[in-house]
CSV table of C-alpha atoms and ligand atoms in Angstrom, one decimal:
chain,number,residue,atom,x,y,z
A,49,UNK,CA,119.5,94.2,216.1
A,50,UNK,CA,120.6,91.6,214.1
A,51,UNK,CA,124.5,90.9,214.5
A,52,UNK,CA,126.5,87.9,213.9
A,53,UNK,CA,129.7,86.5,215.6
A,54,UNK,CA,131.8,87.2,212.4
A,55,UNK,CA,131.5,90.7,213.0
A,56,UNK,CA,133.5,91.2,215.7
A,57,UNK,CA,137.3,90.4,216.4
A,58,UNK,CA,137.3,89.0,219.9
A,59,UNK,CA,135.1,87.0,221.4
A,60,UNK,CA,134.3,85.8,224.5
A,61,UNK,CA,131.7,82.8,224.6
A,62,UNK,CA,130.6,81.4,228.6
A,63,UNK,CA,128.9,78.4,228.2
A,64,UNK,CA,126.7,76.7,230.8
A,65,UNK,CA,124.7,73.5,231.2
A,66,UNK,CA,122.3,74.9,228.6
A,67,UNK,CA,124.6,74.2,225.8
A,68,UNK,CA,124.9,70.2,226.8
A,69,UNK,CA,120.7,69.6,227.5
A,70,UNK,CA,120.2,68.4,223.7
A,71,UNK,CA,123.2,66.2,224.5
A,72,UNK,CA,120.9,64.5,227.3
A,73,UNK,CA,122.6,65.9,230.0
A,74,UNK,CA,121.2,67.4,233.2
A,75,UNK,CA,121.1,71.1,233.7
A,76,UNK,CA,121.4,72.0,237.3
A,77,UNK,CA,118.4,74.2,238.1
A,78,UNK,CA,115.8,72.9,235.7
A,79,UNK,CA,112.9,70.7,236.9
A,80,UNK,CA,114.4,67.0,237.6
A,81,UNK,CA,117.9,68.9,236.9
A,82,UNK,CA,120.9,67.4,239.0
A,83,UNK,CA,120.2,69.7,242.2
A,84,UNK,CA,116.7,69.0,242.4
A,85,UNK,CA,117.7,65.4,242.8
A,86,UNK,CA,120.8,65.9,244.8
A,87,UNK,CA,121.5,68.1,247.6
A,88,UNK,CA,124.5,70.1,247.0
A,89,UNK,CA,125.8,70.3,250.7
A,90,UNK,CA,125.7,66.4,250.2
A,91,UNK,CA,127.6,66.1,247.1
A,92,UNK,CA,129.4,69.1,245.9
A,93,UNK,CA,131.0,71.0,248.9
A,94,UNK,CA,134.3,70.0,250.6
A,95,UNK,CA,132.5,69.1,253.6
A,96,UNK,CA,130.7,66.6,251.9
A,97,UNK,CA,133.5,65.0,251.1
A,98,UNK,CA,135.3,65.2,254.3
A,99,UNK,CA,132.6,63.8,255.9
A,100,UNK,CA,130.9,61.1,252.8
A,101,UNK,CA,133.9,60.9,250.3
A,102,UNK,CA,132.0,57.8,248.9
A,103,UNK,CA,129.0,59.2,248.7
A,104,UNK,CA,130.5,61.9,246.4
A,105,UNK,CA,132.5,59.7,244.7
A,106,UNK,CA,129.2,57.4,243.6
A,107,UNK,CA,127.5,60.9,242.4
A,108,UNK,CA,130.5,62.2,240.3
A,109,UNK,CA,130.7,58.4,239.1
A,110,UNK,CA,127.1,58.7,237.8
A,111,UNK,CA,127.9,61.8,236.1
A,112,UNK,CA,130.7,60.7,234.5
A,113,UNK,CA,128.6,57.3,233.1
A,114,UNK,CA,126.1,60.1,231.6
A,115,UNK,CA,128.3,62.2,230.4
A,116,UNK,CA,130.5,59.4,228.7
A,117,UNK,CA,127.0,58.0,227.0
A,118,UNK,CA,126.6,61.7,225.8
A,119,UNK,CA,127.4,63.5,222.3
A,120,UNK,CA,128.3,67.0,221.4
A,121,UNK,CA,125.5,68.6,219.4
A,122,UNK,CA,124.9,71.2,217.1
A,123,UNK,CA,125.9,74.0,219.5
A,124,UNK,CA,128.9,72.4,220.1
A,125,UNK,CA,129.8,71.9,216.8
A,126,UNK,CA,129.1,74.9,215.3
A,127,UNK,CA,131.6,77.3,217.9
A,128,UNK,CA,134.4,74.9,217.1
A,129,UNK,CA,133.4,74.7,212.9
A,130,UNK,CA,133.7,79.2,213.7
A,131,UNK,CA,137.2,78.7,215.4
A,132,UNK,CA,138.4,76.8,212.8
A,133,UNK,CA,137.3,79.0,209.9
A,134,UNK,CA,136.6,82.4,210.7
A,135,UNK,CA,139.4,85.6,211.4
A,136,UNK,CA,138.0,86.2,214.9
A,137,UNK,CA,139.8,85.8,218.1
A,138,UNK,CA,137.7,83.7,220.1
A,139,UNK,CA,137.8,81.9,223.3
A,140,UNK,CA,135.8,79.9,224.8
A,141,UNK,CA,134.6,79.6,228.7
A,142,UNK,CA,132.6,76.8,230.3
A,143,UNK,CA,131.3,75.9,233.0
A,144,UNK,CA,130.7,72.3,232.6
A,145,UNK,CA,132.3,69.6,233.2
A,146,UNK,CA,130.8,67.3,231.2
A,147,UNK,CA,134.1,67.3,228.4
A,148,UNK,CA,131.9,68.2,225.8
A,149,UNK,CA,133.3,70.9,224.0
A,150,UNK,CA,136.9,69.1,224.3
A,151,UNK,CA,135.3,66.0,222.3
A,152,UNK,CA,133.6,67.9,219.6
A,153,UNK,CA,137.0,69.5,219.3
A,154,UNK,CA,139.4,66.7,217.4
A,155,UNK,CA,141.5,69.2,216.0
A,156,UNK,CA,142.4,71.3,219.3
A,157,UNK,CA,141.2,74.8,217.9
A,158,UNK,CA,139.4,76.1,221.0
A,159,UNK,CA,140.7,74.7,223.6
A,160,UNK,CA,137.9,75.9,226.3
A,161,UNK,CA,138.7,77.2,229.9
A,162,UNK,CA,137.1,74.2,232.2
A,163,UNK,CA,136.6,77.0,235.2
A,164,UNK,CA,134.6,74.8,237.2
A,165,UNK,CA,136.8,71.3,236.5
A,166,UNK,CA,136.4,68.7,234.7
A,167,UNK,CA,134.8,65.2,234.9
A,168,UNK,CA,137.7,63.3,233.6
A,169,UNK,CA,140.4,64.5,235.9
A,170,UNK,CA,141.0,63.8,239.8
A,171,UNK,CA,143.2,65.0,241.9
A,172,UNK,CA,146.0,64.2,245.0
A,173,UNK,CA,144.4,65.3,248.1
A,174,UNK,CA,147.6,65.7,249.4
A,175,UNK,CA,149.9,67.0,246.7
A,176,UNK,CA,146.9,68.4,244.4
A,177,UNK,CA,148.6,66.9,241.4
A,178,UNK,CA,146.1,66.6,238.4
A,179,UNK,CA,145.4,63.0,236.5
A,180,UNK,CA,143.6,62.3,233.5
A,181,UNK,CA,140.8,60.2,235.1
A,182,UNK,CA,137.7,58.9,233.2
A,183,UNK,CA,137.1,56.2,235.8
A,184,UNK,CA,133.6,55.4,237.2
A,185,UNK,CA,134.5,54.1,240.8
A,186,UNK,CA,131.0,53.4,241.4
A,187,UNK,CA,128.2,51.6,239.3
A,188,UNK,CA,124.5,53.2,239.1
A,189,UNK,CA,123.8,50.9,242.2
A,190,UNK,CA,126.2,52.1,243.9
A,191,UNK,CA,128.5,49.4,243.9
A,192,UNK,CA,132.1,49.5,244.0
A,193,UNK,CA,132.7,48.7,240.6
A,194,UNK,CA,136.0,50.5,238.7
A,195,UNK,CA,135.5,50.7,235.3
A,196,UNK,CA,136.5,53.2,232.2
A,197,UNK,CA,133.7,55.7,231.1
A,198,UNK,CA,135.7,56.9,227.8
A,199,UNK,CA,135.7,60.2,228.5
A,200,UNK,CA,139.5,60.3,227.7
A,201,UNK,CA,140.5,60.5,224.4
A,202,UNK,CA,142.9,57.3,223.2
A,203,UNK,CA,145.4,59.9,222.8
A,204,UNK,CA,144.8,61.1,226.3
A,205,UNK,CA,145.0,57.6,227.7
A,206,UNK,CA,148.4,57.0,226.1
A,207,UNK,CA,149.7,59.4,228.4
A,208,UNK,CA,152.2,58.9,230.9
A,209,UNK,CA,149.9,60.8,233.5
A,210,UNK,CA,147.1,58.7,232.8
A,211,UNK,CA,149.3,55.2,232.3
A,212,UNK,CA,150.3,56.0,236.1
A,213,UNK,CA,146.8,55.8,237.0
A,214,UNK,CA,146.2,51.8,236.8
A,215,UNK,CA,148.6,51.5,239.3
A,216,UNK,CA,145.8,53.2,241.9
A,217,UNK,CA,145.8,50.8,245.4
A,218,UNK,CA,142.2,51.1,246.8
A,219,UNK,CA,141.6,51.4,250.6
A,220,UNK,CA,138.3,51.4,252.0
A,221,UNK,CA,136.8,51.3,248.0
A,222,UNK,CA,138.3,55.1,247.6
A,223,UNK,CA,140.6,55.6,244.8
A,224,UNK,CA,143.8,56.5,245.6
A,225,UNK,CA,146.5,59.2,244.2
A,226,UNK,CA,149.9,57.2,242.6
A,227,UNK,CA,151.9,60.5,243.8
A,228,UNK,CA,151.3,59.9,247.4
A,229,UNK,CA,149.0,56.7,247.8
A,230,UNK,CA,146.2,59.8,249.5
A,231,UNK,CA,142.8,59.6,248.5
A,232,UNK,CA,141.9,60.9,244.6
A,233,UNK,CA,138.6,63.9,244.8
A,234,UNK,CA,137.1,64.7,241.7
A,235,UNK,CA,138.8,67.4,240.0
A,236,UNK,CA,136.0,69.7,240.2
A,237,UNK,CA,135.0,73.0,241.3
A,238,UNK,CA,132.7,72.6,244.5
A,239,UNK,CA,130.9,75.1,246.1
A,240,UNK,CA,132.8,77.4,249.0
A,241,UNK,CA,135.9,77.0,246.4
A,242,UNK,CA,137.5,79.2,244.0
A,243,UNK,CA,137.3,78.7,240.3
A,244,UNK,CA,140.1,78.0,238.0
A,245,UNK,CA,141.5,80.4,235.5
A,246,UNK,CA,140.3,83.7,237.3
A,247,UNK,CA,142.9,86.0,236.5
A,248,UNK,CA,143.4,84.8,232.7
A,249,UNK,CA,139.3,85.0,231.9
A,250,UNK,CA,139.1,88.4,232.8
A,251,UNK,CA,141.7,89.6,231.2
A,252,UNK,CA,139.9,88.4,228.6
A,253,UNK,CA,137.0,90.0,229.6
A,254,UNK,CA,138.1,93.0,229.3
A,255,UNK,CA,139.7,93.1,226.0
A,256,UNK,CA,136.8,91.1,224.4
A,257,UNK,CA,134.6,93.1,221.3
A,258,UNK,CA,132.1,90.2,221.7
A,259,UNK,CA,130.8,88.2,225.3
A,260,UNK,CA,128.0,85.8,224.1
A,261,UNK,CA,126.6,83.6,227.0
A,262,UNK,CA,125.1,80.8,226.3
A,263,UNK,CA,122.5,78.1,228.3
A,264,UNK,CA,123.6,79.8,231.6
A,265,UNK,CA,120.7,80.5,234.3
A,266,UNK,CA,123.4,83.2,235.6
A,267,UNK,CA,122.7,82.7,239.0
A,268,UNK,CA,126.3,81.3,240.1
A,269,UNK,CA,128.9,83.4,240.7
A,270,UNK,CA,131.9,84.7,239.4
A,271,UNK,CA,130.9,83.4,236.3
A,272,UNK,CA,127.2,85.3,236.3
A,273,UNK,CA,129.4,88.6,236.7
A,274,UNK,CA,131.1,88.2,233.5
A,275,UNK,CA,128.5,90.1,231.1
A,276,UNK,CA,129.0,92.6,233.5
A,277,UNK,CA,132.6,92.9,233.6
A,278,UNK,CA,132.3,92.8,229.4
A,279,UNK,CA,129.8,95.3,229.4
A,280,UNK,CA,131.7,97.7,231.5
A,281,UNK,CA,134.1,97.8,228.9
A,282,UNK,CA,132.3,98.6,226.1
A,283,UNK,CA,131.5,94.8,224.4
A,284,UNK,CA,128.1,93.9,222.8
A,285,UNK,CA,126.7,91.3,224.9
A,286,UNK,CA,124.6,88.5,223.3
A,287,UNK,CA,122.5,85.9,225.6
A,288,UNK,CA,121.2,82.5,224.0
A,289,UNK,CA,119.1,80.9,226.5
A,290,UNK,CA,115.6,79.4,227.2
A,291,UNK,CA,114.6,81.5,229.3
A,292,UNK,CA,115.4,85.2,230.5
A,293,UNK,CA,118.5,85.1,233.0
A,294,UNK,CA,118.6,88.0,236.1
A,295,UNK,CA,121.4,90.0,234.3
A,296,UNK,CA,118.6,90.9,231.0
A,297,UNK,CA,119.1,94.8,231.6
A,298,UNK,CA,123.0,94.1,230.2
A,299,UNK,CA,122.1,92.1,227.4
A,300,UNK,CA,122.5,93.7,224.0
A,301,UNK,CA,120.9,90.9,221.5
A,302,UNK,CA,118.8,88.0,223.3
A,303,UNK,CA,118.6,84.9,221.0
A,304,UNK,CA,115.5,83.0,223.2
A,305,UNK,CA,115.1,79.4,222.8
A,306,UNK,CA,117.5,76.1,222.3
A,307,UNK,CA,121.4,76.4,221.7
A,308,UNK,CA,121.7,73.9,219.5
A,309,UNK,CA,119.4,75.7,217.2
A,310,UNK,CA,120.3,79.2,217.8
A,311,UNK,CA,124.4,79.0,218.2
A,312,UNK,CA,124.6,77.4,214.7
A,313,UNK,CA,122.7,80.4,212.9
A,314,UNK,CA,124.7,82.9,215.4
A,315,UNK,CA,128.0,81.7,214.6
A,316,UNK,CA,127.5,80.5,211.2
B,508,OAD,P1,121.7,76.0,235.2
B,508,OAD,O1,121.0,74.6,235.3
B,508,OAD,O2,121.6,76.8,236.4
B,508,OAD,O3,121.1,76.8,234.0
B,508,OAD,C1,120.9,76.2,232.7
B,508,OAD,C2,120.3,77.3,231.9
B,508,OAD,O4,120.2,76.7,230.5
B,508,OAD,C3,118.8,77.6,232.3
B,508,OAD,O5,118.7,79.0,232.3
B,508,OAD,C4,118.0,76.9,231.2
B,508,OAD,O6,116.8,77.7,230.9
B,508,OAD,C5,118.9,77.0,230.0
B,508,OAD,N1,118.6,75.9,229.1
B,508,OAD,C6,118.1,74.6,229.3
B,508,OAD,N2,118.1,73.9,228.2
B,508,OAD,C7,118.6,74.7,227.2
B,508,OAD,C8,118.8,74.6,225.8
B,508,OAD,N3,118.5,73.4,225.2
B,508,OAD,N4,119.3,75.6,225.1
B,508,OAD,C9,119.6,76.8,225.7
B,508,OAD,N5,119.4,77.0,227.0
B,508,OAD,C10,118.9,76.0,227.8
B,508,OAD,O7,123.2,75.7,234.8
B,508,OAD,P2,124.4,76.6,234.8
B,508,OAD,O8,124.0,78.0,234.6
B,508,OAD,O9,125.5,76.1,233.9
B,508,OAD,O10,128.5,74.7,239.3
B,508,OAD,O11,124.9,76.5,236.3
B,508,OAD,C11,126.1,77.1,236.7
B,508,OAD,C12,126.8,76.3,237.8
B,508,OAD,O12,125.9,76.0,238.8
B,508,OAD,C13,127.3,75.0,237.3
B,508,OAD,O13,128.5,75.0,236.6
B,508,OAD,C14,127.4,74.2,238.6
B,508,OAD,C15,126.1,74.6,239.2
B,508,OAD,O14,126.0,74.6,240.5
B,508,OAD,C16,129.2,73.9,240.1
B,508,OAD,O15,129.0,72.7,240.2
B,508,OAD,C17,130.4,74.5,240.8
């Protein structure tokens, strides 16, 4: 079947770690991906921090080092050229964190839906106020070592919000919030916790034409229910990947091989 994304009038696009990889940065579940070499109980849970906030802290730090040394690619280039130019309805939902599609994106035309966080914000344990946070508390020794990752735009950084943030007292080498001087978390999705933007993706779902899912294993959930949920009301559902993912059977038009080749040609 040979379809393209300008045929269709709303579209729903899922992106996973998939679309980043040519950017340099880890998938999850690929050999020497990040949860072969971390273990998620440690790292990525709310226990983990409750009991090791540090340790957390010196893992999200590393991410955001690699993330800010990273580049958007071809892939995600090419969905925001197609927001930009074509008559389609499109949005976009991702669930990295790695700000990618935000800094390929200097105009603001597809703003994507960051449902499992994002590497450049932390939060108020206490008051769960958000701040624009690109900070690196921790070196790739593990030192305490605060420094800027530019992962905020200059734009960003002029704002208020983020301006508040050099203000942060450390206790105990743990950044704190400005709001209530409590420790800052990575604002990020962790596992046992519910992802951002439920009720607004699948409305969205449901009224999409189009769900294309791209470099997504589909093996975390609720985001690996989505083709589903799209299928079940009628859209044509398109899967760009490297490999087969468990939901195949719902998949209209599977695009095998590397995003950053394929998404460009797809939504040219
Ligand atoms: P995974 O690492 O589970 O899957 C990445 C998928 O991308 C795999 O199916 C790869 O085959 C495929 N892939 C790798 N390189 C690719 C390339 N160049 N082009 C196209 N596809 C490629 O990552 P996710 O599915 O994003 O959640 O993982 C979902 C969630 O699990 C993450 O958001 C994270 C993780 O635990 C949280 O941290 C809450």
């Amino acid at each position: 079947m040979n379809i393209k994304a300008r045929d269709f009038k709303k579209i729903v696009i899922l992106t996973g770690a998939g679309i980043s990889a040519e950017s340099g940065i880890s998938t999850f579940r690929d050999a020497n991906g990040l949860w072969e070499n971390h273990k998620v109980q440690e790292v990525a849970t709310p226990e983990a921090y409750a009991r090791d906030p540090q340790l957390v802290w010196k893992f999200y730090s590393m991410r955001r080092i690699q993330a800010a040394k990273a580049l958007p690619n071809p892939a995600h280039r090419a969905l925001i050229n197609f927001a930009a130019n074509a008559g389609s309805e499109i949005h976009l939902i991702t669930q990295n964190v790695d700000v990618l599609h935000e800094r390929a994106d200097i105009t603001g035309k597809l703003p994507p839906l960051c449902m499992h966080g994002s590497l450049n914000q932390s939060r108020c344990t206490h008051c769960e106020t958000v701040y624009l946070d690109d900070h690196a508390y921790f070196d790739l020794d593990g030192n305490y070592a605060p420094s800027r990752t530019e992962l905020c735009s200059a734009e960003e950084r002029t704002r208020d919000e983020y301006l508040h943030h050099y203000k942060l007292e450390y206790a105990h080498f743990l950044p704190l919030s400005p709001c209530c001087k409590a420790p800052l978390r990575p604002h990020i999705v962790w596992f046992g916790e519910i992802p951002f933007f439920m009720a607004k993706i699948e409305k969205r779902l449901r009224e999409c034409d189009l769900f294309v899912s791209i470099g997504t294993s589909g093996q975390v959930y609720p985001a690996a229910g989505f083709l589903q949920v799209a299928k079940s009301h009628n859209a044509r559902t398109v899967c760009i990947n490297k490999e087969a993912i468990p939901q195949s059977h719902m998949i209209d038009v599977f695009l095998e091989g590397k995003a950053a080749e394929i998404v460009p040609d797809f939504f040219a």
